[in-house]
Tab-separated table of C-alpha atoms in Angstrom:
chain	number	residue	atom	x	y	z
A	21	MET	CA	16.484	30.716	65.351
A	22	LYS	CA	17.891	27.300	62.795
A	23	ALA	CA	15.144	25.098	62.410
A	24	VAL	CA	14.606	21.296	60.537
A	25	ARG	CA	11.725	22.137	57.814
A	26	PHE	CA	11.204	20.450	54.688
A	27	GLN	CA	8.578	22.347	51.842
A	28	THR	CA	7.791	19.497	49.543
A	29	PHE	CA	7.144	15.978	50.370
A	30	GLY	CA	9.974	12.777	49.800
A	31	GLY	CA	12.911	11.255	50.576
A	32	PRO	CA	15.455	12.473	53.386
A	33	GLU	CA	16.956	15.006	50.654
A	34	VAL	CA	13.858	17.309	51.521
A	35	LEU	CA	14.982	17.823	54.940
A	36	GLU	CA	16.143	21.664	55.090
A	37	ILE	CA	18.166	23.445	57.730
A	38	VAL	CA	16.596	26.996	57.502
A	39	ASP	CA	16.265	30.118	59.704
A	40	LEU	CA	12.841	30.538	61.634
A	41	PRO	CA	11.382	33.486	63.984
A	42	ASP	CA	12.457	32.643	67.349
A	43	PRO	CA	9.640	31.428	69.042
A	44	HIS	CA	8.417	32.595	72.509
A	45	PRO	CA	6.261	30.427	75.124
A	46	GLY	CA	2.594	31.312	76.191
A	47	PRO	CA	0.917	30.886	79.916
A	48	GLY	CA	2.333	27.502	81.219
A	49	GLU	CA	4.777	27.561	78.542
A	50	VAL	CA	9.033	27.320	78.596
A	51	ARG	CA	11.277	28.063	76.262
A	52	ILE	CA	14.472	26.138	76.386
A	53	ALA	CA	17.852	26.550	74.805
A	54	VAL	CA	17.591	23.142	72.946
A	55	ARG	CA	20.347	20.874	73.499
A	56	ALA	CA	18.910	17.450	72.027
A	57	ALA	CA	16.292	16.606	70.120
A	58	GLY	CA	14.438	13.216	70.003
A	59	ILE	CA	13.552	11.776	66.637
A	60	ASN	CA	10.728	9.080	66.087
A	61	PRO	CA	9.071	7.541	63.339
A	62	SER	CA	6.505	10.081	62.692
A	63	ASP	CA	8.915	12.329	61.450
A	64	TRP	CA	9.765	10.452	58.157
A	65	LYS	CA	6.211	9.629	58.112
A	66	LYS	CA	5.123	13.046	58.034
A	67	ARG	CA	8.628	14.024	56.120
A	68	ARG	CA	6.819	11.590	52.976
A	69	GLY	CA	2.910	13.184	53.757
A	70	LEU	CA	2.022	9.965	55.291
A	71	MET	CA	0.284	12.312	58.143
A	72	ASP	CA	-0.190	15.926	57.308
A	73	GLU	CA	-1.260	17.807	54.282
A	74	GLU	CA	0.165	20.668	54.697
A	75	LEU	CA	3.648	22.536	53.704
A	76	PRO	CA	6.031	23.531	55.366
A	77	GLN	CA	6.465	21.547	58.511
A	78	THR	CA	9.211	21.575	61.136
A	79	LEU	CA	9.957	18.477	62.716
A	80	GLY	CA	10.268	17.712	66.164
A	81	HIS	CA	8.154	17.026	69.324
A	82	GLU	CA	10.280	16.039	72.344
A	83	ALA	CA	13.308	17.799	73.532
A	84	ALA	CA	15.562	18.770	75.956
A	85	GLY	CA	18.112	21.720	77.322
A	86	VAL	CA	17.877	24.719	79.263
A	87	VAL	CA	15.292	26.933	80.229
A	88	ASP	CA	15.556	30.729	78.500
A	89	GLU	CA	12.423	32.438	78.770
A	90	LEU	CA	9.143	31.813	81.003
A	91	GLY	CA	5.645	31.740	79.867
A	92	GLU	CA	3.441	33.790	82.116
A	93	GLY	CA	2.327	32.270	85.587
A	94	VAL	CA	4.821	29.385	85.514
A	95	ALA	CA	6.800	29.572	88.987
A	96	ASP	CA	8.520	25.948	89.005
A	97	VAL	CA	11.412	26.070	87.166
A	98	ALA	CA	13.754	29.183	86.781
A	99	VAL	CA	15.536	30.707	84.060
A	100	GLY	CA	18.923	28.302	83.521
A	101	ASP	CA	17.147	25.232	84.553
A	102	ARG	CA	18.009	21.856	83.131
A	103	VAL	CA	14.589	20.582	81.655
A	104	PHE	CA	12.924	18.020	78.820
A	105	GLY	CA	9.456	17.163	77.385
A	106	PHE	CA	7.344	18.229	74.889
A	107	CYS	CA	6.776	20.773	72.167
A	108	THR	CA	3.434	20.592	70.921
A	109	GLU	CA	3.960	23.228	68.255
A	110	GLY	CA	6.300	19.933	66.138
A	111	ALA	CA	9.438	22.548	66.218
A	112	ALA	CA	11.426	20.830	68.823
A	113	GLN	CA	14.455	20.281	66.379
A	114	ALA	CA	15.371	23.395	66.195
A	115	GLU	CA	17.479	25.857	68.553
A	116	LEU	CA	14.885	27.354	70.594
A	117	ALA	CA	11.838	25.094	71.171
A	118	VAL	CA	8.969	26.373	73.221
A	119	LEU	CA	7.432	23.351	75.870
A	120	SER	CA	4.397	23.075	77.349
A	121	HIS	CA	4.766	19.824	79.119
A	122	TYR	CA	8.083	19.515	81.047
A	123	ALA	CA	9.877	18.263	84.140
A	124	PRO	CA	13.379	18.724	85.397
A	125	VAL	CA	16.092	16.529	83.396
A	126	PRO	CA	17.176	13.719	86.100
A	127	PRO	CA	20.675	14.106	87.503
A	128	SER	CA	21.771	11.114	86.096
A	129	LEU	CA	21.301	12.116	82.616
A	130	GLY	CA	22.747	14.376	79.561
A	131	PHE	CA	20.343	16.177	77.304
A	132	PRO	CA	20.676	13.113	74.795
A	133	ALA	CA	19.432	10.688	77.506
A	134	ALA	CA	16.545	13.451	78.158
A	135	ALA	CA	15.459	14.279	75.130
A	136	ALA	CA	14.910	10.676	74.097
A	137	LEU	CA	12.581	10.249	77.089
A	138	PRO	CA	9.003	11.855	76.808
A	139	ALA	CA	7.584	10.283	73.704
A	140	ALA	CA	8.138	6.904	74.580
A	141	VAL	CA	7.767	7.140	78.040
A	142	GLU	CA	4.429	8.726	77.708
A	143	THR	CA	3.152	6.248	75.284
A	144	ALA	CA	3.640	3.867	76.883
A	145	THR	CA	2.229	4.975	80.199
A	146	ARG	CA	-1.021	6.100	78.456
A	147	ALA	CA	-1.006	2.362	76.865
A	148	LEU	CA	-0.527	0.499	80.285
A	149	ASP	CA	-3.339	3.337	81.890
A	150	ARG	CA	-5.691	2.417	78.782
A	151	LEU	CA	-5.297	-1.831	80.186
A	152	GLY	CA	-5.661	-0.846	83.364
A	153	VAL	CA	-2.260	-3.060	84.034
A	154	THR	CA	-1.840	-3.564	87.534
A	155	SER	CA	0.513	-5.905	89.698
A	156	GLY	CA	-0.725	-9.669	89.554
A	157	GLY	CA	-1.451	-9.076	85.976
A	158	THR	CA	0.422	-10.492	82.816
A	159	LEU	CA	0.924	-8.249	79.945
A	160	LEU	CA	1.766	-9.710	76.561
A	161	ILE	CA	3.538	-7.085	74.746
A	162	SER	CA	4.231	-7.372	70.005
A	163	GLY	CA	7.342	-5.115	69.839
A	164	ALA	CA	8.873	-5.365	72.616
A	165	SER	CA	12.390	-4.585	71.850
A	166	GLY	CA	11.868	-0.808	70.355
A	167	SER	CA	12.061	2.438	72.302
A	168	VAL	CA	7.966	2.258	73.135
A	169	GLY	CA	8.299	-1.422	73.858
A	170	SER	CA	11.405	-1.504	75.936
A	171	ALA	CA	9.637	1.503	77.898
A	172	ALA	CA	6.446	-0.171	78.517
A	173	VAL	CA	8.323	-3.302	79.592
A	174	GLN	CA	10.394	-1.595	82.341
A	175	LEU	CA	6.954	0.218	83.154
A	176	ALA	CA	4.639	-2.601	83.842
A	177	VAL	CA	7.076	-4.253	85.840
A	178	VAL	CA	7.513	-1.411	87.982
A	179	ARG	CA	3.779	-1.700	88.432
A	180	GLY	CA	3.878	-5.439	89.576
A	181	ALA	CA	3.346	-7.302	86.117
A	182	ARG	CA	4.506	-10.350	84.664
A	183	VAL	CA	5.249	-8.581	81.316
A	184	ILE	CA	5.862	-11.229	78.216
A	185	GLY	CA	7.538	-9.363	74.953
A	186	THR	CA	7.955	-10.445	71.674
A	187	SER	CA	11.487	-10.058	69.769
A	188	GLY	CA	13.777	-11.065	67.449
A	189	PRO	CA	15.615	-14.066	68.884
A	190	GLY	CA	19.020	-11.841	68.899
A	191	ARG	CA	16.914	-9.263	71.303
A	192	HIS	CA	16.042	-11.341	74.034
A	193	ALA	CA	18.735	-11.345	76.039
A	194	TYR	CA	17.907	-7.318	76.868
A	195	LEU	CA	14.301	-8.169	77.000
A	196	ARG	CA	15.676	-10.575	80.231
A	197	ALA	CA	17.511	-7.603	81.148
A	198	LEU	CA	14.872	-5.458	81.045
A	199	GLY	CA	12.570	-7.938	83.357
A	200	ALA	CA	10.062	-9.200	80.514
A	201	GLU	CA	10.224	-13.034	79.709
A	202	PRO	CA	10.945	-13.031	75.623
A	203	VAL	CA	9.241	-14.961	72.951
A	204	SER	CA	10.358	-14.296	69.047
A	205	TYR	CA	7.675	-13.455	66.861
A	206	GLY	CA	6.343	-14.903	63.749
A	207	GLU	CA	4.401	-17.765	63.018
A	208	GLY	CA	3.646	-20.137	66.246
A	209	LEU	CA	3.611	-16.964	68.472
A	210	THR	CA	0.221	-18.008	69.988
A	211	GLU	CA	1.999	-21.369	70.910
A	212	ARG	CA	4.905	-20.166	72.490
A	213	VAL	CA	2.837	-17.740	74.701
A	214	ARG	CA	0.445	-20.481	75.767
A	215	ALA	CA	3.615	-22.463	76.738
A	216	LEU	CA	4.494	-19.559	78.746
A	217	ALA	CA	1.268	-19.075	79.761
A	218	PRO	CA	-1.275	-22.033	79.426
A	219	ASP	CA	-4.373	-19.735	79.902
A	220	GLY	CA	-3.614	-17.307	78.420
A	221	VAL	CA	-3.025	-13.098	79.466
A	222	ASP	CA	-4.528	-10.403	80.899
A	223	THR	CA	-4.043	-8.189	78.432
A	224	ALA	CA	-1.756	-7.446	75.289
A	225	LEU	CA	-0.343	-4.674	74.142
A	226	ASP	CA	0.554	-4.235	69.783
A	227	VAL	CA	3.479	-2.072	69.579
A	228	ALA	CA	4.353	-3.646	66.532
A	229	GLY	CA	1.485	-2.849	64.055
A	230	SER	CA	2.643	-6.339	62.748
A	231	GLY	CA	-0.990	-7.415	61.933
A	232	ILE	CA	-1.484	-9.835	64.735
A	233	LEU	CA	-4.692	-8.647	66.828
A	234	PRO	CA	-6.304	-11.750	66.294
A	235	GLU	CA	-3.898	-13.297	67.720
A	236	LEU	CA	-2.956	-11.256	70.753
A	237	ILE	CA	-7.346	-10.860	71.340
A	238	ASP	CA	-7.313	-14.782	71.176
A	239	LEU	CA	-4.518	-14.789	74.023
A	240	ALA	CA	-6.164	-11.757	76.575
A	241	GLY	CA	-9.498	-13.347	75.916
A	242	GLY	CA	-11.694	-10.216	73.965
A	243	SER	CA	-10.618	-7.435	72.103
A	244	GLU	CA	-11.323	-5.312	75.204
A	245	HIS	CA	-7.989	-6.499	76.791
A	246	VAL	CA	-5.992	-5.248	73.437
A	247	VAL	CA	-4.622	-1.911	72.913
A	248	THR	CA	-2.527	-0.901	69.363
A	249	ILE	CA	-0.674	1.837	69.577
A	250	ALA	CA	0.280	0.928	65.550
A	251	ASP	CA	-2.476	-0.864	63.378
A	252	PHE	CA	-5.107	1.805	63.091
A	253	ARG	CA	-6.972	-0.549	60.577
A	254	GLY	CA	-6.747	-3.499	61.970
A	255	ALA	CA	-7.979	-1.938	65.385
A	256	GLN	CA	-11.066	-0.877	63.228
A	257	ASP	CA	-11.366	-4.062	61.769
A	258	HIS	CA	-11.001	-6.437	64.858
A	259	GLY	CA	-12.414	-3.514	67.567
A	260	VAL	CA	-9.115	-3.033	69.588
A	261	ALA	CA	-8.688	0.672	71.291
A	262	PHE	CA	-6.217	2.637	68.890
A	263	SER	CA	-4.221	4.981	71.309
A	264	SER	CA	-2.863	8.066	70.318
A	265	GLY	CA	-1.953	11.428	72.025
A	266	ASP	CA	-5.131	13.087	70.181
A	267	ALA	CA	-7.164	11.267	72.355
A	268	GLY	CA	-5.053	12.651	75.864
A	269	ARG	CA	-1.642	11.956	77.018
A	270	ALA	CA	-0.259	10.845	79.795
A	271	VAL	CA	2.043	13.909	80.769
A	272	HIS	CA	2.083	12.930	84.084
A	273	ALA	CA	4.910	10.112	83.068
A	274	LEU	CA	7.631	12.825	83.042
A	275	ALA	CA	7.454	14.282	86.336
A	276	GLU	CA	7.010	10.707	87.371
A	277	ILE	CA	9.980	8.833	85.348
A	278	GLY	CA	13.007	10.600	86.975
A	279	GLU	CA	12.712	9.048	90.486
A	280	LEU	CA	12.746	5.362	88.498
A	281	ILE	CA	16.263	6.024	86.907
A	282	GLU	CA	17.940	7.617	89.693
A	283	SER	CA	16.868	4.403	91.333
A	284	ALA	CA	18.079	2.284	88.242
A	285	ARG	CA	14.456	0.789	87.589
A	286	PHE	CA	14.467	2.377	84.020
A	287	SER	CA	16.378	3.604	81.117
A	288	LEU	CA	16.582	3.894	77.401
A	289	PRO	CA	19.401	3.849	75.419
A	290	VAL	CA	20.276	5.940	72.917
A	291	ALA	CA	21.472	4.377	70.017
A	292	ARG	CA	23.398	7.401	68.190
A	293	THR	CA	23.461	11.046	67.865
A	294	PHE	CA	23.709	13.357	64.778
A	295	PRO	CA	23.997	17.225	65.009
A	296	LEU	CA	21.119	19.667	63.913
A	297	SER	CA	22.776	19.526	60.017
A	298	GLY	CA	22.971	15.277	59.941
A	299	ILE	CA	18.837	15.490	60.244
A	300	ALA	CA	19.166	13.846	56.601
A	301	GLU	CA	21.640	11.200	57.475
A	302	ALA	CA	19.363	10.644	60.789
A	303	HIS	CA	16.368	9.809	59.164
A	304	ARG	CA	17.696	7.219	56.478
A	305	ALA	CA	19.459	5.187	59.731
A	306	GLY	CA	15.708	5.561	61.129
A	307	GLU	CA	14.010	4.092	58.097
A	308	GLU	CA	16.657	1.581	57.381
A	309	GLY	CA	15.336	-0.272	61.048
A	310	ARG	CA	18.487	-1.708	62.452
A	311	VAL	CA	19.132	0.906	64.693
A	312	ARG	CA	18.617	-0.390	68.225
A	313	GLY	CA	17.708	2.771	70.656
A	314	LYS	CA	16.625	5.609	70.032
A	315	LEU	CA	18.243	7.925	67.975
A	316	VAL	CA	18.764	11.899	69.076
A	317	LEU	CA	19.346	15.175	67.476
A	318	VAL	CA	22.204	16.892	69.856
A	319	VAL	CA	22.125	21.014	69.428
A	320	GLY	CA	24.132	23.646	69.864
A	321	PRO	CA	27.729	24.976	69.505
A	322	SER	CA	29.582	21.893	71.467
A	323	ALA	CA	27.559	18.879	68.992
A	324	GLY	CA	28.983	17.007	67.207
A	325	GLY	CA	27.484	13.794	66.888
A	326	SER	CA	28.563	10.181	67.464
A	327	ARG	CA	27.788	7.084	66.490
């Protein structure tokens, strides 16, 4: 199969499309013919050598496609079914991928939109679970307009929470449409939040990792009411919980998100798609930080990419 790989750390130019042996599913797993694979910031962090030291490396933890091989004991899907989910081997950006956790593609979605879901939905759900977000509470999300942030906004609203979200002014209308009350990030954030919530908030989620954990702790009334997914060092310095998949993933989110999508209570926009051969261009677009929405690789004979 064709797959994305790099043999040295560096810029997007180190990414290659190579031939690798076809993978096969283990017990409880399925193999899919990949039709789309999500791209995440962790991909370029790995490519730069900031996360894993081993070489060579493949990329991709989320994908959508058509089941073409079943592992032992799998009875909830059949060959030919459309599914999306997680590739724990980190090799989803390929023509074939083994999924360890999966769910049916929501009927209204195409493969690119389905491939955009797993990482954002699971990360947001895991953080909300950790914070205990429920009906009646007020949640502050720092970095609310990105993929994970916008997922967290919508999922918290579904739970019945009031959501205040930070973003640049240009994204305030988008956050309002999702059900959040927007505030601008930057100097004076605490005062702007207190103008909306004079007594502070019940919980706070840091998605942006922009060094504002002290402000979030103050607004939430203590470090125990704050979770970050983006500031590991800050979490250590300020006694804040750092949420990562290493401590267990909220895979139940995959099976739950379909109903929310079909009832128009959740959406996650795909900003751009690229063919597998356009992986370097996709990394450049992501690292520039100007893309609003998810970047997705489209795989298969009809994949041409679009802007």
